[in-house]
Amino acid sequence: MNVPVSNMTRISGNGVGNALELRGVGKSFGALAALADINMVVKPGERRAVLGSNGAGKTTLFNCITGDFLATAGTIRFFGEDISAFPAYERIRRGLRRTYQISLLFTALSVLDNVYLACNGVSRGRFSFRRPQRNDAVTESAETLVNMVHLDSVRNTLVSDLSYGQQRQLEIAMALSGAPRFILFDEPAAGLSPAERRELIDILTNLPGHVGYIIIEHDMDVALRVSDSVTMMHNGRIFKEGKPAEIEDDPEVQALYLGGENHG
Amino acid sequence: MASIDTHADGLTSQSWVERIPAHYYFIAIALISMPVFAGDFILFQIFGWTFILGVISLSLMFLAGYGGMVSLAQMTIAGLAGYMVAIFGNSAIDTISQGWPWYVAIPLALLIAVLFGTIVGWLAVRTDGIYTIMITLAIASAFFYFTRQNYVIFNGYSGFNGVLPPQLFGIDWRHPVAFYYLTLFWAVAAYCSVVYISRAPFGLALQGVRDNARRMAALGYNVTAHRVAAYAFAALLAGIGGILLTWQSGQISPGTAGIGPAIDILVIAVIGGLRHPVGPFIGAFIYVLLKTFAVDVLLSLGLAGERFQLLIGLGFLIIVFWSPDGLLGLWERFRSSRSRDPLTGRNGGGREL
């Protein structure tokens, strides 16, 4: 577990088919349809950007995929397995990860403890009443991740004392814990300084090839640089799919999003 | 809160003997040598009772402090364990008591207490906050009325008397000195196990569940299972406390696990403080002192002796009003105000509890 992100041995489930396959996924909150008829196929290792204005349903889509709440219609397959009815923790244990738009961190715990919790959640020692020994595999992988996102200097600092940018880095480290097969990044670059953005792009582009992701990003520079394909969403539906260059040049997209008042 | 810093600088070269802070040794020597300078009443009634109530309160502190779940059923679980020892072991009610040897009766009693605690947890974790308190209070009052009305198993209103500890190693464990060491041992064992587990993966995950259950689920944790497991462990602590409590008074009856005692356990934990496992023991000590001596103080002031509950209630109000973290919180505030630089107003590094 020295290099957790490239460790393929712990991958569970049968790794056949598409990384993610959504068929007719919908989510209604009472009369409000936040998502309707979402069909989406993401191949293993594919990096996809999801764009769309506020309220387009991007984060709702993430919540349905990870099981933060259940979709009200359609099926979600993860590497061929129907996970539509699985609780969130079962999906995570199969190699799905996510970050949150508004950091959901354990502010009363240290940086290392946060990453340790993330690594331990997908290990067998979740219920262990024994403290980790020296050279414990989970502890070591947590330390590796902390170093990877350049938080080693603050590893024992409480998360509540971190800067905003550092908290975003920590979110990413937690999403990389265990052996992720697919990651959902919810606006990871929001509020970062230009230098921190460059670091983020480095981390994303240097992920092992088999790890695919979907990234929600308002910053087109970041979104288009780190993705192979783009999905545009509007009013809870998929509006357009294509290569980054195609989407950028599409007149409809430009009218709706890139040149529109919704930008940013 | 650095739980896993096994490589932290400066610690690796020390042995575990050096790593234990000096004041722990001071307290340990004071507690061990207590029988030299304390009388039987102090040992049995003050310290014995403090340790027992401390252990039962500690089970609540574990749930509330680390898990964010306030259970009023901990005294009920303790009472159930006490009843089971009376029923499976020996008591004066030999028509019900089975008279099984202690090595059968005690583990069986603890097992039933843990099973019951697990069921309570399984019911209670579906709820949050005030509703957890209500559901566990409902269980506590149901148990109280059930034991009072059931004569076949629980011997109804009068319960069981003559429930005595076994004569293990030829020692009379109800002798004040022996009982003092017996309760001290279990108090220390319970305290250490809670401190240890709080930094083990299970305890760390429990604190994560307390702070953000949704995020924990998104990290692969089965939040419900973690909460129920916490109830099971807390039930083991409460069960140990309950058996010791039954041995101390030599009897168990519905009133032992009534609604009043259930709330007293919460009061003890809150007075002491829910942030650290030492809190319940401090709270229990104050509760026992008040309950034992307030009557005399009140009588000497010309007031009715029964008013000692008023003193406890006033103390509770004052502490909750001034410091939601109990006496531990007051102590923390006092220390951080002493270490504050009078010029800059900055903290000079108060030690974390």
PDB file of C-alpha atoms in Angstrom, chain B residues 165-349:
ATOM      1  CA  PRO B 165     -19.892 -11.239  45.353  1.00  0.00           C
ATOM      2  CA  PRO B 166     -18.231 -14.679  45.186  1.00  0.00           C
ATOM      3  CA  GLN B 167     -15.606 -15.585  47.807  1.00  0.00           C
ATOM      4  CA  LEU B 168     -12.861 -15.722  45.203  1.00  0.00           C
ATOM      5  CA  PHE B 169      -9.270 -16.444  46.422  1.00  0.00           C
ATOM      6  CA  GLY B 170     -10.705 -16.743  49.920  1.00  0.00           C
ATOM      7  CA  ILE B 171     -11.299 -12.985  50.072  1.00  0.00           C
ATOM      8  CA  ASP B 172     -14.534 -11.430  51.221  1.00  0.00           C
ATOM      9  CA  TRP B 173     -14.971  -8.996  48.348  1.00  0.00           C
ATOM     10  CA  ARG B 174     -17.553  -6.984  50.247  1.00  0.00           C
ATOM     11  CA  HIS B 175     -15.036  -6.117  52.928  1.00  0.00           C
ATOM     12  CA  PRO B 176     -14.452  -2.365  52.467  1.00  0.00           C
ATOM     13  CA  VAL B 177     -10.761  -2.612  51.544  1.00  0.00           C
ATOM     14  CA  ALA B 178     -11.288  -5.535  49.150  1.00  0.00           C
ATOM     15  CA  PHE B 179     -14.339  -3.867  47.634  1.00  0.00           C
ATOM     16  CA  TYR B 180     -12.407  -0.622  47.229  1.00  0.00           C
ATOM     17  CA  TYR B 181      -9.698  -2.388  45.224  1.00  0.00           C
ATOM     18  CA  LEU B 182     -12.277  -4.387  43.264  1.00  0.00           C
ATOM     19  CA  THR B 183     -14.128  -1.257  42.140  1.00  0.00           C
ATOM     20  CA  LEU B 184     -10.870   0.653  41.615  1.00  0.00           C
ATOM     21  CA  PHE B 185      -9.616  -2.125  39.344  1.00  0.00           C
ATOM     22  CA  TRP B 186     -12.734  -2.093  37.172  1.00  0.00           C
ATOM     23  CA  ALA B 187     -12.863   1.704  37.094  1.00  0.00           C
ATOM     24  CA  VAL B 188      -9.249   1.854  35.903  1.00  0.00           C
ATOM     25  CA  ALA B 189      -9.847  -0.963  33.402  1.00  0.00           C
ATOM     26  CA  ALA B 190     -12.936   0.771  32.007  1.00  0.00           C
ATOM     27  CA  TYR B 191     -11.185   4.149  31.892  1.00  0.00           C
ATOM     28  CA  CYS B 192      -8.110   2.765  30.128  1.00  0.00           C
ATOM     29  CA  SER B 193     -10.152   0.775  27.626  1.00  0.00           C
ATOM     30  CA  VAL B 194     -12.163   3.860  26.673  1.00  0.00           C
ATOM     31  CA  VAL B 195      -9.014   5.994  26.337  1.00  0.00           C
ATOM     32  CA  TYR B 196      -7.378   3.279  24.247  1.00  0.00           C
ATOM     33  CA  ILE B 197     -10.377   2.652  21.993  1.00  0.00           C
ATOM     34  CA  SER B 198     -10.962   6.363  21.451  1.00  0.00           C
ATOM     35  CA  ARG B 199      -7.711   6.459  19.473  1.00  0.00           C
ATOM     36  CA  ALA B 200      -8.086   3.044  17.844  1.00  0.00           C
ATOM     37  CA  PRO B 201      -9.650   2.824  14.372  1.00  0.00           C
ATOM     38  CA  PHE B 202     -13.058   2.023  15.855  1.00  0.00           C
ATOM     39  CA  GLY B 203     -13.060   5.034  18.188  1.00  0.00           C
ATOM     40  CA  LEU B 204     -11.680   7.381  15.571  1.00  0.00           C
ATOM     41  CA  ALA B 205     -14.378   6.267  13.139  1.00  0.00           C
ATOM     42  CA  LEU B 206     -16.994   6.757  15.862  1.00  0.00           C
ATOM     43  CA  GLN B 207     -15.862  10.361  16.297  1.00  0.00           C
ATOM     44  CA  GLY B 208     -16.066  10.757  12.530  1.00  0.00           C
ATOM     45  CA  VAL B 209     -19.626   9.437  12.624  1.00  0.00           C
ATOM     46  CA  ARG B 210     -20.442  11.915  15.380  1.00  0.00           C
ATOM     47  CA  ASP B 211     -19.066  14.871  13.427  1.00  0.00           C
ATOM     48  CA  ASN B 212     -20.316  13.976   9.977  1.00  0.00           C
ATOM     49  CA  ALA B 213     -22.226  10.777   9.394  1.00  0.00           C
ATOM     50  CA  ARG B 214     -22.858  11.468   5.730  1.00  0.00           C
ATOM     51  CA  ARG B 215     -19.188  11.943   5.014  1.00  0.00           C
ATOM     52  CA  MET B 216     -18.345   8.744   6.857  1.00  0.00           C
ATOM     53  CA  ALA B 217     -20.757   6.808   4.642  1.00  0.00           C
ATOM     54  CA  ALA B 218     -19.036   8.378   1.652  1.00  0.00           C
ATOM     55  CA  LEU B 219     -15.716   7.030   2.974  1.00  0.00           C
ATOM     56  CA  GLY B 220     -16.985   3.459   3.071  1.00  0.00           C
ATOM     57  CA  TYR B 221     -18.203   3.220   6.675  1.00  0.00           C
ATOM     58  CA  ASN B 222     -21.460   1.562   7.606  1.00  0.00           C
ATOM     59  CA  VAL B 223     -22.576   4.299   9.979  1.00  0.00           C
ATOM     60  CA  THR B 224     -25.457   2.338  11.520  1.00  0.00           C
ATOM     61  CA  ALA B 225     -23.264  -0.673  12.273  1.00  0.00           C
ATOM     62  CA  HIS B 226     -20.664   1.578  13.903  1.00  0.00           C
ATOM     63  CA  ARG B 227     -23.236   3.203  16.130  1.00  0.00           C
ATOM     64  CA  VAL B 228     -24.765  -0.121  17.172  1.00  0.00           C
ATOM     65  CA  ALA B 229     -21.294  -1.496  17.942  1.00  0.00           C
ATOM     66  CA  ALA B 230     -20.676   1.539  20.162  1.00  0.00           C
ATOM     67  CA  TYR B 231     -23.876   0.749  22.075  1.00  0.00           C
ATOM     68  CA  ALA B 232     -22.692  -2.848  22.506  1.00  0.00           C
ATOM     69  CA  PHE B 233     -19.361  -1.747  23.974  1.00  0.00           C
ATOM     70  CA  ALA B 234     -21.048   0.830  26.196  1.00  0.00           C
ATOM     71  CA  ALA B 235     -23.415  -1.911  27.417  1.00  0.00           C
ATOM     72  CA  LEU B 236     -20.426  -3.998  28.507  1.00  0.00           C
ATOM     73  CA  LEU B 237     -19.167  -1.103  30.647  1.00  0.00           C
ATOM     74  CA  ALA B 238     -22.641  -0.436  32.055  1.00  0.00           C
ATOM     75  CA  GLY B 239     -23.072  -4.149  32.784  1.00  0.00           C
ATOM     76  CA  ILE B 240     -19.820  -4.286  34.777  1.00  0.00           C
ATOM     77  CA  GLY B 241     -20.926  -1.209  36.721  1.00  0.00           C
ATOM     78  CA  GLY B 242     -24.350  -2.726  37.316  1.00  0.00           C
ATOM     79  CA  ILE B 243     -22.966  -5.955  38.777  1.00  0.00           C
ATOM     80  CA  LEU B 244     -20.649  -4.013  41.112  1.00  0.00           C
ATOM     81  CA  LEU B 245     -23.540  -1.777  42.156  1.00  0.00           C
ATOM     82  CA  THR B 246     -25.653  -4.832  43.009  1.00  0.00           C
ATOM     83  CA  TRP B 247     -22.834  -6.306  45.076  1.00  0.00           C
ATOM     84  CA  GLN B 248     -22.262  -3.032  46.902  1.00  0.00           C
ATOM     85  CA  SER B 249     -25.821  -2.672  48.125  1.00  0.00           C
ATOM     86  CA  GLY B 250     -26.311  -6.439  48.229  1.00  0.00           C
ATOM     87  CA  GLN B 251     -29.656  -6.030  46.522  1.00  0.00           C
ATOM     88  CA  ILE B 252     -31.292  -5.066  43.250  1.00  0.00           C
ATOM     89  CA  SER B 253     -34.838  -3.793  42.889  1.00  0.00           C
ATOM     90  CA  PRO B 254     -36.808  -1.791  40.285  1.00  0.00           C
ATOM     91  CA  GLY B 255     -35.849   1.468  41.996  1.00  0.00           C
ATOM     92  CA  THR B 256     -32.131   0.804  41.277  1.00  0.00           C
ATOM     93  CA  ALA B 257     -32.789   1.243  37.568  1.00  0.00           C
ATOM     94  CA  GLY B 258     -35.689   3.667  37.815  1.00  0.00           C
ATOM     95  CA  ILE B 259     -36.086   6.879  35.882  1.00  0.00           C
ATOM     96  CA  GLY B 260     -34.475   8.959  38.634  1.00  0.00           C
ATOM     97  CA  PRO B 261     -31.216   6.946  38.618  1.00  0.00           C
ATOM     98  CA  ALA B 262     -31.238   6.936  34.796  1.00  0.00           C
ATOM     99  CA  ILE B 263     -31.276  10.720  34.797  1.00  0.00           C
ATOM    100  CA  ASP B 264     -28.713  10.841  37.622  1.00  0.00           C
ATOM    101  CA  ILE B 265     -26.267   9.021  35.323  1.00  0.00           C
ATOM    102  CA  LEU B 266     -26.738  11.738  32.717  1.00  0.00           C
ATOM    103  CA  VAL B 267     -26.336  14.438  35.370  1.00  0.00           C
ATOM    104  CA  ILE B 268     -23.099  12.822  36.588  1.00  0.00           C
ATOM    105  CA  ALA B 269     -21.687  12.665  33.064  1.00  0.00           C
ATOM    106  CA  VAL B 270     -22.630  16.256  32.278  1.00  0.00           C
ATOM    107  CA  ILE B 271     -21.349  17.627  35.615  1.00  0.00           C
ATOM    108  CA  GLY B 272     -18.015  15.921  35.067  1.00  0.00           C
ATOM    109  CA  GLY B 273     -17.791  16.650  31.374  1.00  0.00           C
ATOM    110  CA  LEU B 274     -18.387  14.611  28.244  1.00  0.00           C
ATOM    111  CA  ARG B 275     -15.118  15.490  26.543  1.00  0.00           C
ATOM    112  CA  HIS B 276     -12.820  13.131  28.353  1.00  0.00           C
ATOM    113  CA  PRO B 277     -13.281   9.744  30.071  1.00  0.00           C
ATOM    114  CA  VAL B 278     -12.137  11.179  33.408  1.00  0.00           C
ATOM    115  CA  GLY B 279     -15.198  13.447  33.474  1.00  0.00           C
ATOM    116  CA  PRO B 280     -17.722  10.816  34.607  1.00  0.00           C
ATOM    117  CA  PHE B 281     -15.515   9.891  37.584  1.00  0.00           C
ATOM    118  CA  ILE B 282     -15.206  13.515  38.676  1.00  0.00           C
ATOM    119  CA  GLY B 283     -18.961  13.929  38.264  1.00  0.00           C
ATOM    120  CA  ALA B 284     -19.632  10.714  40.195  1.00  0.00           C
ATOM    121  CA  PHE B 285     -17.364  11.852  43.059  1.00  0.00           C
ATOM    122  CA  ILE B 286     -19.233  15.139  43.400  1.00  0.00           C
ATOM    123  CA  TYR B 287     -22.604  13.390  43.135  1.00  0.00           C
ATOM    124  CA  VAL B 288     -21.663  10.861  45.809  1.00  0.00           C
ATOM    125  CA  LEU B 289     -20.305  13.567  48.127  1.00  0.00           C
ATOM    126  CA  LEU B 290     -23.496  15.589  47.741  1.00  0.00           C
ATOM    127  CA  LYS B 291     -25.755  12.580  48.140  1.00  0.00           C
ATOM    128  CA  THR B 292     -23.863  11.427  51.245  1.00  0.00           C
ATOM    129  CA  PHE B 293     -23.129  14.661  53.080  1.00  0.00           C
ATOM    130  CA  ALA B 294     -25.657  17.205  51.788  1.00  0.00           C
ATOM    131  CA  VAL B 295     -28.241  15.834  54.211  1.00  0.00           C
ATOM    132  CA  ASP B 296     -26.008  16.572  57.208  1.00  0.00           C
ATOM    133  CA  VAL B 297     -25.111  20.013  55.896  1.00  0.00           C
ATOM    134  CA  LEU B 298     -28.748  20.866  55.266  1.00  0.00           C
ATOM    135  CA  LEU B 299     -29.843  19.575  58.686  1.00  0.00           C
ATOM    136  CA  SER B 300     -27.118  21.572  60.404  1.00  0.00           C
ATOM    137  CA  LEU B 301     -28.447  24.652  58.625  1.00  0.00           C
ATOM    138  CA  GLY B 302     -31.902  23.861  59.916  1.00  0.00           C
ATOM    139  CA  LEU B 303     -33.278  22.772  56.544  1.00  0.00           C
ATOM    140  CA  ALA B 304     -35.011  19.523  55.649  1.00  0.00           C
ATOM    141  CA  GLY B 305     -32.564  16.732  54.762  1.00  0.00           C
ATOM    142  CA  GLU B 306     -34.467  15.594  51.679  1.00  0.00           C
ATOM    143  CA  ARG B 307     -33.511  18.812  49.965  1.00  0.00           C
ATOM    144  CA  PHE B 308     -30.137  17.425  48.877  1.00  0.00           C
ATOM    145  CA  GLN B 309     -31.602  16.807  45.420  1.00  0.00           C
ATOM    146  CA  LEU B 310     -32.111  20.550  45.272  1.00  0.00           C
ATOM    147  CA  LEU B 311     -28.373  21.045  45.789  1.00  0.00           C
ATOM    148  CA  ILE B 312     -27.579  18.576  43.010  1.00  0.00           C
ATOM    149  CA  GLY B 313     -30.074  20.296  40.737  1.00  0.00           C
ATOM    150  CA  LEU B 314     -28.629  23.726  41.522  1.00  0.00           C
ATOM    151  CA  GLY B 315     -25.105  22.454  40.938  1.00  0.00           C
ATOM    152  CA  PHE B 316     -26.219  20.976  37.624  1.00  0.00           C
ATOM    153  CA  LEU B 317     -27.815  24.262  36.590  1.00  0.00           C
ATOM    154  CA  ILE B 318     -24.766  26.305  37.535  1.00  0.00           C
ATOM    155  CA  ILE B 319     -22.383  23.999  35.689  1.00  0.00           C
ATOM    156  CA  VAL B 320     -24.517  23.756  32.549  1.00  0.00           C
ATOM    157  CA  PHE B 321     -24.976  27.523  32.660  1.00  0.00           C
ATOM    158  CA  TRP B 322     -21.296  28.376  33.087  1.00  0.00           C
ATOM    159  CA  SER B 323     -19.681  25.539  31.204  1.00  0.00           C
ATOM    160  CA  PRO B 324     -21.457  23.178  28.807  1.00  0.00           C
ATOM    161  CA  ASP B 325     -18.362  20.987  29.000  1.00  0.00           C
ATOM    162  CA  GLY B 326     -18.818  20.350  32.708  1.00  0.00           C
ATOM    163  CA  LEU B 327     -16.106  20.722  35.328  1.00  0.00           C
ATOM    164  CA  LEU B 328     -13.525  19.594  32.766  1.00  0.00           C
ATOM    165  CA  GLY B 329     -14.551  22.548  30.620  1.00  0.00           C
ATOM    166  CA  LEU B 330     -14.204  24.935  33.570  1.00  0.00           C
ATOM    167  CA  TRP B 331     -10.751  23.534  34.300  1.00  0.00           C
ATOM    168  CA  GLU B 332      -9.751  23.955  30.643  1.00  0.00           C
ATOM    169  CA  ARG B 333     -10.973  27.538  30.633  1.00  0.00           C
ATOM    170  CA  PHE B 334      -9.130  28.301  33.852  1.00  0.00           C
ATOM    171  CA  ARG B 335      -5.906  26.849  32.474  1.00  0.00           C
ATOM    172  CA  SER B 336      -6.126  28.571  29.125  1.00  0.00           C
ATOM    173  CA  SER B 337      -6.855  31.905  30.822  1.00  0.00           C
ATOM    174  CA  ARG B 338      -3.761  31.410  32.999  1.00  0.00           C
ATOM    175  CA  SER B 339      -1.579  30.604  30.023  1.00  0.00           C
ATOM    176  CA  ARG B 340      -2.917  33.543  28.023  1.00  0.00           C
ATOM    177  CA  ASP B 341      -0.426  36.284  27.380  1.00  0.00           C
ATOM    178  CA  PRO B 342      -1.820  39.390  29.126  1.00  0.00           C
ATOM    179  CA  LEU B 343      -0.451  41.677  26.378  1.00  0.00           C
ATOM    180  CA  THR B 344      -1.334  39.872  23.150  1.00  0.00           C
ATOM    181  CA  GLY B 345      -4.279  37.869  24.494  1.00  0.00           C
ATOM    182  CA  ARG B 346      -2.889  34.813  22.742  1.00  0.00           C
ATOM    183  CA  ASN B 347      -2.833  31.386  24.261  1.00  0.00           C
ATOM    184  CA  GLY B 348       0.557  30.186  25.375  1.00  0.00           C
ATOM    185  CA  GLY B 349      -0.265  26.633  24.418  1.00  0.00           C
TER     186      GLY B 349
END
